[in-house]
mmCIF file of C-alpha atoms in Angstrom:
data_model
loop_
_atom_site.group_PDB
_atom_site.id
_atom_site.type_symbol
_atom_site.label_atom_id
_atom_site.label_comp_id
_atom_site.label_asym_id
_atom_site.label_seq_id
_atom_site.Cartn_x
_atom_site.Cartn_y
_atom_site.Cartn_z
ATOM 1 C CA MET A 18 -51.236 32.461 49.571
ATOM 2 C CA ILE A 19 -54.758 32.284 50.989
ATOM 3 C CA LEU A 20 -55.962 30.313 47.978
ATOM 4 C CA LEU A 21 -53.100 27.868 48.367
ATOM 5 C CA LEU A 22 -53.911 27.418 52.046
ATOM 6 C CA LEU A 23 -57.582 26.826 51.250
ATOM 7 C CA PHE A 24 -56.600 24.296 48.597
ATOM 8 C CA ILE A 25 -54.388 22.414 51.061
ATOM 9 C CA ILE A 26 -57.170 22.373 53.669
ATOM 10 C CA ALA A 27 -59.700 21.145 51.104
ATOM 11 C CA PHE A 28 -57.297 18.444 49.915
ATOM 12 C CA LEU A 29 -56.652 17.247 53.467
ATOM 13 C CA CYS A 30 -60.401 17.126 54.100
ATOM 14 C CA PHE A 31 -60.825 15.080 50.933
ATOM 15 C CA LEU A 32 -58.183 12.597 52.099
ATOM 16 C CA LYS A 33 -59.969 12.326 55.424
ATOM 17 C CA ILE A 34 -63.442 11.589 54.076
ATOM 18 C CA SER A 35 -62.773 9.767 50.793
ATOM 19 C CA ASP A 36 -61.405 6.345 49.890
ATOM 20 C CA SER A 37 -61.394 6.992 46.132
ATOM 21 C CA SER A 38 -59.423 9.128 43.709
ATOM 22 C CA PHE A 39 -60.408 12.789 43.449
ATOM 23 C CA ASN A 40 -61.583 12.256 39.847
ATOM 24 C CA LEU A 41 -64.012 9.546 40.898
ATOM 25 C CA PHE A 42 -65.085 11.477 44.007
ATOM 26 C CA PHE A 43 -65.931 14.457 41.788
ATOM 27 C CA TRP A 44 -67.720 12.654 38.979
ATOM 28 C CA ILE A 45 -69.884 10.542 41.283
ATOM 29 C CA ARG A 46 -71.317 13.815 42.540
ATOM 30 C CA ALA A 47 -71.233 15.896 39.369
ATOM 31 C CA SER A 48 -72.435 13.398 36.759
ATOM 32 C CA LYS A 49 -75.904 12.014 36.123
ATOM 33 C CA ARG A 50 -74.532 8.686 34.860
ATOM 34 C CA THR A 51 -75.773 5.675 36.792
ATOM 35 C CA GLU A 52 -74.745 2.038 37.088
ATOM 36 C CA VAL A 53 -78.181 0.969 35.848
ATOM 37 C CA ASP A 54 -77.787 2.959 32.628
ATOM 38 C CA HIS A 55 -74.237 1.729 32.102
ATOM 39 C CA TYR A 56 -74.801 -1.993 32.635
ATOM 40 C CA ARG A 57 -78.441 -2.842 31.902
ATOM 41 C CA ASN A 58 -78.720 -5.167 28.902
ATOM 42 C CA LYS A 59 -74.997 -4.802 28.184
ATOM 43 C CA VAL A 60 -72.856 -7.910 27.708
ATOM 44 C CA VAL A 61 -70.297 -7.744 30.519
ATOM 45 C CA TRP A 62 -67.418 -10.240 30.601
ATOM 46 C CA LEU A 63 -65.839 -10.466 34.042
ATOM 47 C CA VAL A 64 -62.487 -12.263 33.955
ATOM 48 C CA GLY A 65 -61.406 -13.274 37.422
ATOM 49 C CA GLY A 66 -64.870 -13.558 38.939
ATOM 50 C CA SER A 67 -64.689 -16.647 41.151
ATOM 51 C CA SER A 68 -63.720 -15.103 44.505
ATOM 52 C CA GLY A 69 -62.661 -11.954 46.340
ATOM 53 C CA ILE A 70 -63.108 -8.624 44.577
ATOM 54 C CA GLY A 71 -64.232 -10.361 41.383
ATOM 55 C CA GLU A 72 -67.039 -12.194 43.161
ATOM 56 C CA ASP A 73 -68.243 -8.964 44.742
ATOM 57 C CA ILE A 74 -68.108 -7.177 41.381
ATOM 58 C CA ALA A 75 -70.274 -9.928 39.888
ATOM 59 C CA VAL A 76 -72.812 -9.749 42.707
ATOM 60 C CA ARG A 77 -72.979 -5.960 42.495
ATOM 61 C CA LEU A 78 -73.422 -5.890 38.725
ATOM 62 C CA ALA A 79 -76.143 -8.547 38.859
ATOM 63 C CA ALA A 80 -78.479 -5.988 40.426
ATOM 64 C CA PHE A 81 -78.314 -3.882 37.243
ATOM 65 C CA SER A 82 -79.437 -6.696 34.886
ATOM 66 C CA PRO A 83 -76.485 -7.029 32.527
ATOM 67 C CA LEU A 84 -75.880 -10.085 30.378
ATOM 68 C CA LEU A 85 -73.059 -11.374 32.549
ATOM 69 C CA ILE A 86 -70.244 -13.749 31.605
ATOM 70 C CA LEU A 87 -68.106 -15.094 34.453
ATOM 71 C CA SER A 88 -64.640 -16.478 33.767
ATOM 72 C CA ALA A 89 -61.943 -18.015 35.955
ATOM 73 C CA ARG A 90 -60.149 -21.352 36.223
ATOM 74 C CA ARG A 91 -62.346 -22.908 38.927
ATOM 75 C CA GLU A 92 -65.610 -23.948 37.307
ATOM 76 C CA ASP A 93 -67.256 -24.985 40.584
ATOM 77 C CA GLU A 94 -66.586 -21.559 42.086
ATOM 78 C CA LEU A 95 -67.985 -19.849 38.993
ATOM 79 C CA GLU A 96 -71.216 -21.802 39.426
ATOM 80 C CA ARG A 97 -71.369 -20.767 43.082
ATOM 81 C CA VAL A 98 -70.942 -17.091 42.165
ATOM 82 C CA LYS A 99 -73.539 -17.483 39.428
ATOM 83 C CA GLU A 100 -76.051 -18.695 42.003
ATOM 84 C CA ARG A 101 -75.259 -15.711 44.233
ATOM 85 C CA CYS A 102 -75.929 -13.404 41.291
ATOM 86 C CA LYS A 103 -79.273 -15.070 40.584
ATOM 87 C CA LYS A 104 -80.286 -14.633 44.211
ATOM 88 C CA VAL A 105 -79.599 -10.906 43.928
ATOM 89 C CA ASN A 106 -81.580 -10.610 40.703
ATOM 90 C CA ALA A 107 -83.363 -13.610 39.228
ATOM 91 C CA ALA A 108 -83.798 -11.710 35.955
ATOM 92 C CA CYS A 109 -80.046 -11.318 35.452
ATOM 93 C CA GLU A 110 -78.766 -13.652 32.746
ATOM 94 C CA VAL A 111 -75.468 -15.245 33.771
ATOM 95 C CA ARG A 112 -73.214 -17.599 31.802
ATOM 96 C CA THR A 113 -69.964 -19.190 32.924
ATOM 97 C CA LEU A 114 -66.955 -19.529 30.649
ATOM 98 C CA PRO A 115 -64.071 -21.374 32.370
ATOM 99 C CA LEU A 116 -60.756 -19.830 31.383
ATOM 100 C CA ASP A 117 -57.077 -20.164 32.222
ATOM 101 C CA MET A 118 -55.520 -16.940 30.949
ATOM 102 C CA LEU A 119 -52.034 -18.442 30.967
ATOM 103 C CA LYS A 120 -53.060 -20.883 28.241
ATOM 104 C CA TYR A 121 -52.381 -18.349 25.517
ATOM 105 C CA SER A 122 -53.085 -20.789 22.697
ATOM 106 C CA GLU A 123 -56.710 -21.055 23.872
ATOM 107 C CA LEU A 124 -57.451 -17.347 24.260
ATOM 108 C CA ALA A 125 -58.546 -16.737 20.660
ATOM 109 C CA GLU A 126 -61.170 -19.484 20.977
ATOM 110 C CA LYS A 127 -62.319 -18.193 24.361
ATOM 111 C CA VAL A 128 -62.824 -14.607 23.166
ATOM 112 C CA ALA A 129 -64.806 -15.900 20.181
ATOM 113 C CA GLN A 130 -67.033 -17.848 22.576
ATOM 114 C CA ALA A 131 -67.513 -14.828 24.817
ATOM 115 C CA ASP A 132 -68.334 -12.606 21.841
ATOM 116 C CA GLY A 133 -71.162 -14.942 20.848
ATOM 117 C CA ILE A 134 -72.391 -16.525 24.052
ATOM 118 C CA PHE A 135 -75.417 -14.206 24.178
ATOM 119 C CA GLY A 136 -75.736 -13.925 20.407
ATOM 120 C CA ARG A 137 -74.111 -10.477 20.411
ATOM 121 C CA LYS A 138 -70.745 -8.899 21.080
ATOM 122 C CA VAL A 139 -69.259 -8.133 24.479
ATOM 123 C CA ASP A 140 -69.692 -4.488 25.458
ATOM 124 C CA ILE A 141 -67.559 -4.355 28.617
ATOM 125 C CA VAL A 142 -64.590 -6.527 29.650
ATOM 126 C CA ILE A 143 -63.527 -6.368 33.303
ATOM 127 C CA LEU A 144 -60.002 -7.742 33.661
ATOM 128 C CA ASN A 145 -59.723 -8.623 37.332
ATOM 129 C CA ALA A 146 -57.558 -11.759 37.360
ATOM 130 C CA GLY A 147 -54.216 -11.519 39.131
ATOM 131 C CA ARG A 148 -52.099 -12.754 42.009
ATOM 132 C CA SER A 149 -50.352 -10.722 44.707
ATOM 133 C CA GLN A 150 -47.013 -11.256 46.451
ATOM 134 C CA ARG A 151 -45.290 -11.390 49.839
ATOM 135 C CA ALA A 152 -41.494 -11.518 49.397
ATOM 136 C CA GLU A 153 -38.349 -9.660 50.376
ATOM 137 C CA TRP A 154 -36.815 -7.783 47.421
ATOM 138 C CA THR A 155 -33.380 -9.403 47.762
ATOM 139 C CA ASP A 156 -34.698 -12.982 48.005
ATOM 140 C CA ILE A 157 -36.855 -13.215 44.887
ATOM 141 C CA ASP A 158 -36.027 -15.917 42.354
ATOM 142 C CA PRO A 159 -36.146 -14.444 38.814
ATOM 143 C CA LEU A 160 -38.497 -17.274 37.838
ATOM 144 C CA VAL A 161 -40.992 -15.764 40.301
ATOM 145 C CA ASP A 162 -40.601 -12.400 38.567
ATOM 146 C CA ILE A 163 -41.442 -14.081 35.270
ATOM 147 C CA ASP A 164 -44.461 -15.998 36.611
ATOM 148 C CA CYS A 165 -45.809 -12.914 38.376
ATOM 149 C CA TYR A 166 -45.390 -10.815 35.235
ATOM 150 C CA GLN A 167 -47.184 -13.409 33.137
ATOM 151 C CA ILE A 168 -50.358 -13.576 35.240
ATOM 152 C CA ASN A 169 -50.547 -9.913 36.225
ATOM 153 C CA ALA A 170 -49.447 -8.165 33.026
ATOM 154 C CA VAL A 171 -49.070 -10.360 29.951
ATOM 155 C CA ALA A 172 -52.173 -12.537 30.319
ATOM 156 C CA PRO A 173 -54.790 -9.749 30.544
ATOM 157 C CA THR A 174 -52.983 -7.851 27.801
ATOM 158 C CA GLN A 175 -52.973 -10.867 25.508
ATOM 159 C CA LEU A 176 -56.664 -11.530 26.124
ATOM 160 C CA ALA A 177 -57.426 -7.944 25.085
ATOM 161 C CA ARG A 178 -55.270 -8.326 21.975
ATOM 162 C CA CYS A 179 -57.101 -11.500 21.003
ATOM 163 C CA LEU A 180 -60.475 -9.833 21.417
ATOM 164 C CA LEU A 181 -59.493 -6.832 19.299
ATOM 165 C CA LYS A 182 -58.089 -9.114 16.607
ATOM 166 C CA HIS A 183 -61.307 -11.134 16.685
ATOM 167 C CA ARG A 184 -63.198 -7.885 16.042
ATOM 168 C CA GLY A 185 -60.834 -6.951 13.221
ATOM 169 C CA LEU A 186 -59.694 -3.809 15.035
ATOM 170 C CA HIS A 187 -56.235 -2.401 14.297
ATOM 171 C CA PRO A 188 -54.720 1.105 14.219
ATOM 172 C CA THR A 189 -54.106 0.797 10.476
ATOM 173 C CA VAL A 190 -57.642 -0.400 9.661
ATOM 174 C CA ALA A 191 -60.556 2.015 9.210
ATOM 175 C CA LYS A 192 -63.025 -0.212 11.089
ATOM 176 C CA THR A 193 -64.417 1.055 14.406
ATOM 177 C CA ASP A 194 -66.324 -0.662 17.195
ATOM 178 C CA SER A 195 -67.446 -0.006 20.757
ATOM 179 C CA ILE A 196 -65.863 -1.792 23.709
ATOM 180 C CA GLN A 197 -64.711 -0.836 27.187
ATOM 181 C CA PHE A 198 -61.856 -2.519 29.026
ATOM 182 C CA VAL A 199 -61.975 -2.084 32.794
ATOM 183 C CA VAL A 200 -58.524 -3.013 34.093
ATOM 184 C CA VAL A 201 -58.255 -3.833 37.802
ATOM 185 C CA SER A 202 -54.631 -3.060 38.581
ATOM 186 C CA SER A 203 -53.196 -1.992 41.950
ATOM 187 C CA VAL A 204 -51.846 0.998 43.793
ATOM 188 C CA ALA A 205 -48.644 -1.091 43.937
ATOM 189 C CA GLY A 206 -48.300 -0.299 40.237
ATOM 190 C CA LEU A 207 -48.203 3.413 41.056
ATOM 191 C CA VAL A 208 -46.151 3.644 44.253
ATOM 192 C CA PRO A 209 -43.662 1.268 45.908
ATOM 193 C CA ALA A 210 -45.324 -1.414 48.030
ATOM 194 C CA VAL A 211 -43.141 -3.382 50.427
ATOM 195 C CA LEU A 212 -42.883 -7.161 49.926
ATOM 196 C CA SER A 213 -44.350 -6.782 46.431
ATOM 197 C CA ALA A 214 -41.467 -6.103 44.071
ATOM 198 C CA SER A 215 -42.477 -8.490 41.288
ATOM 199 C CA TYR A 216 -46.169 -7.711 41.727
ATOM 200 C CA GLY A 217 -45.683 -3.939 41.703
ATOM 201 C CA ALA A 218 -43.503 -4.098 38.607
ATOM 202 C CA ALA A 219 -46.068 -6.282 36.835
ATOM 203 C CA LYS A 220 -48.975 -4.008 37.717
ATOM 204 C CA SER A 221 -47.000 -0.980 36.572
ATOM 205 C CA ALA A 222 -46.462 -2.744 33.253
ATOM 206 C CA LEU A 223 -50.168 -3.610 33.073
ATOM 207 C CA ASN A 224 -51.033 0.072 33.487
ATOM 208 C CA GLN A 225 -48.647 1.031 30.706
ATOM 209 C CA TYR A 226 -49.960 -1.621 28.322
ATOM 210 C CA PHE A 227 -53.496 -0.342 28.646
ATOM 211 C CA ARG A 228 -52.643 3.351 28.729
ATOM 212 C CA LEU A 229 -51.015 2.861 25.360
ATOM 213 C CA LEU A 230 -54.006 0.859 24.126
ATOM 214 C CA ALA A 231 -56.211 3.849 24.958
ATOM 215 C CA VAL A 232 -53.873 6.145 23.016
ATOM 216 C CA GLU A 233 -53.555 3.900 19.952
ATOM 217 C CA MET A 234 -57.145 2.653 19.727
ATOM 218 C CA GLY A 235 -59.272 5.355 21.338
ATOM 219 C CA GLU A 236 -60.386 6.654 17.948
ATOM 220 C CA LYS A 237 -61.517 3.119 17.051
ATOM 221 C CA GLY A 238 -64.101 3.089 19.856
ATOM 222 C CA VAL A 239 -61.891 1.282 22.385
ATOM 223 C CA ARG A 240 -62.284 2.820 25.844
ATOM 224 C CA VAL A 241 -59.975 1.958 28.725
ATOM 225 C CA THR A 242 -60.611 2.473 32.426
ATOM 226 C CA ILE A 243 -57.725 1.577 34.755
ATOM 227 C CA VAL A 244 -58.493 1.159 38.454
ATOM 228 C CA ASN A 245 -55.735 0.979 41.068
ATOM 229 C CA PRO A 246 -57.229 -0.210 44.384
ATOM 230 C CA SER A 247 -55.231 -0.045 47.586
ATOM 231 C CA LEU A 248 -55.121 -2.903 50.113
ATOM 232 C CA VAL A 249 -58.392 -4.850 49.893
ATOM 233 C CA PHE A 250 -59.566 -7.569 52.254
ATOM 234 C CA ALA A 251 -59.828 -10.722 50.161
ATOM 235 C CA PRO A 252 -58.658 -13.872 52.006
ATOM 236 C CA ASN A 253 -57.355 -15.552 48.848
ATOM 237 C CA ASN A 254 -54.884 -12.712 48.213
ATOM 238 C CA PRO A 255 -52.407 -13.488 51.020
ATOM 239 C CA LEU A 256 -53.196 -17.208 50.863
ATOM 240 C CA THR A 257 -52.170 -17.730 47.230
ATOM 241 C CA ALA A 258 -49.706 -14.836 46.950
ATOM 242 C CA PHE A 259 -46.363 -15.349 45.250
ATOM 243 C CA THR A 260 -43.372 -15.593 47.561
ATOM 244 C CA SER A 261 -39.663 -15.380 46.758
ATOM 245 C CA GLU A 262 -39.561 -19.061 45.718
ATOM 246 C CA LYS A 263 -41.035 -20.515 42.536
ATOM 247 C CA ASP A 264 -44.201 -22.599 43.012
ATOM 248 C CA LYS A 265 -44.422 -21.730 46.701
ATOM 249 C CA ALA A 266 -47.547 -19.843 47.794
ATOM 250 C CA ASN A 267 -47.552 -17.573 50.811
ATOM 251 C CA GLY A 268 -50.196 -19.622 52.663
ATOM 252 C CA GLU A 269 -51.197 -16.826 55.044
ATOM 253 C CA VAL A 270 -54.741 -17.207 56.371
ATOM 254 C CA LEU A 271 -56.420 -13.840 56.889
ATOM 255 C CA THR A 272 -59.741 -14.131 58.720
ATOM 256 C CA ALA A 273 -60.634 -10.479 59.324
ATOM 257 C CA PRO A 274 -59.741 -7.120 57.794
ATOM 258 C CA THR A 275 -57.288 -4.798 59.502
ATOM 259 C CA LYS A 276 -57.595 -1.004 59.735
ATOM 260 C CA SER A 277 -55.541 -0.790 56.538
ATOM 261 C CA HIS A 278 -57.945 -2.915 54.494
ATOM 262 C CA MET A 279 -60.772 -1.726 52.293
ATOM 263 C CA ARG A 280 -63.669 -4.174 52.269
ATOM 264 C CA SER A 281 -64.068 -6.120 49.068
ATOM 265 C CA GLU A 282 -67.683 -4.990 48.625
ATOM 266 C CA ARG A 283 -66.578 -1.361 48.798
ATOM 267 C CA ALA A 284 -63.787 -1.965 46.302
ATOM 268 C CA ALA A 285 -66.281 -3.617 43.941
ATOM 269 C CA LYS A 286 -68.566 -0.590 44.169
ATOM 270 C CA LEU A 287 -65.753 1.864 43.414
ATOM 271 C CA ILE A 288 -64.522 -0.261 40.496
ATOM 272 C CA SER A 289 -68.033 -0.372 39.080
ATOM 273 C CA LEU A 290 -68.439 3.394 39.449
ATOM 274 C CA SER A 291 -65.031 3.987 37.866
ATOM 275 C CA ALA A 292 -66.236 2.066 34.833
ATOM 276 C CA VAL A 293 -69.452 4.100 34.711
ATOM 277 C CA HIS A 294 -67.638 7.437 34.849
ATOM 278 C CA GLN A 295 -64.609 6.209 32.903
ATOM 279 C CA VAL A 296 -62.093 7.580 35.408
#
């Protein structure tokens, strides 16, 4: 009984002082792995790196001198983020690779480009692209469900499939390789989140896709790290969020974080550390 009470007290203290999972909280303190060792001279492909969390991930990683590939739809924003990375670390090599993940027919070509852009294969893929939602459960048009599922679940999954096929990796083939997928999902994929029915369902599916990838391809050298951030302050999230109507964005302008928001820079740090410790 005393041990149980002590455990409950320790757990409540952890919830009070930590904004990460217990696994990450533990390994940050128990492991000697560092971000420098994990990223330096590694080819890192960041998909969804033009704003918000993705931009802050790019800027953080730049300090550790990876060979960094930035992908998103908006080429001008990629160039802006590239310049931010160079200001952090002039020695960091950064390339931009414009990409629309919903253009499935182009993904095979894009992964081939990424796998050769630095003259060597990609070591780490960070799948950060996605789009949130603000909609009442009963009002959602099924076409919104489909669109939300495509961008948040199918597109990152298909990109990973294309990359593995490009490498010749398959459960029935003896070939092995070494690659890490860092999947930025959402806590909405783990627990119900109000006004996010389509989004939560899609993120839950994303988690399942990549959990199964880890099971089927772990012995082939494919490592999967799934990160489920809570509410993060990124102005584009509520602005471009899906609503209940097809092709209608939420349009909410958020100028400052609330008490419920984690800052984007902090989220980027925790995502990076999750990749390092593979938790």
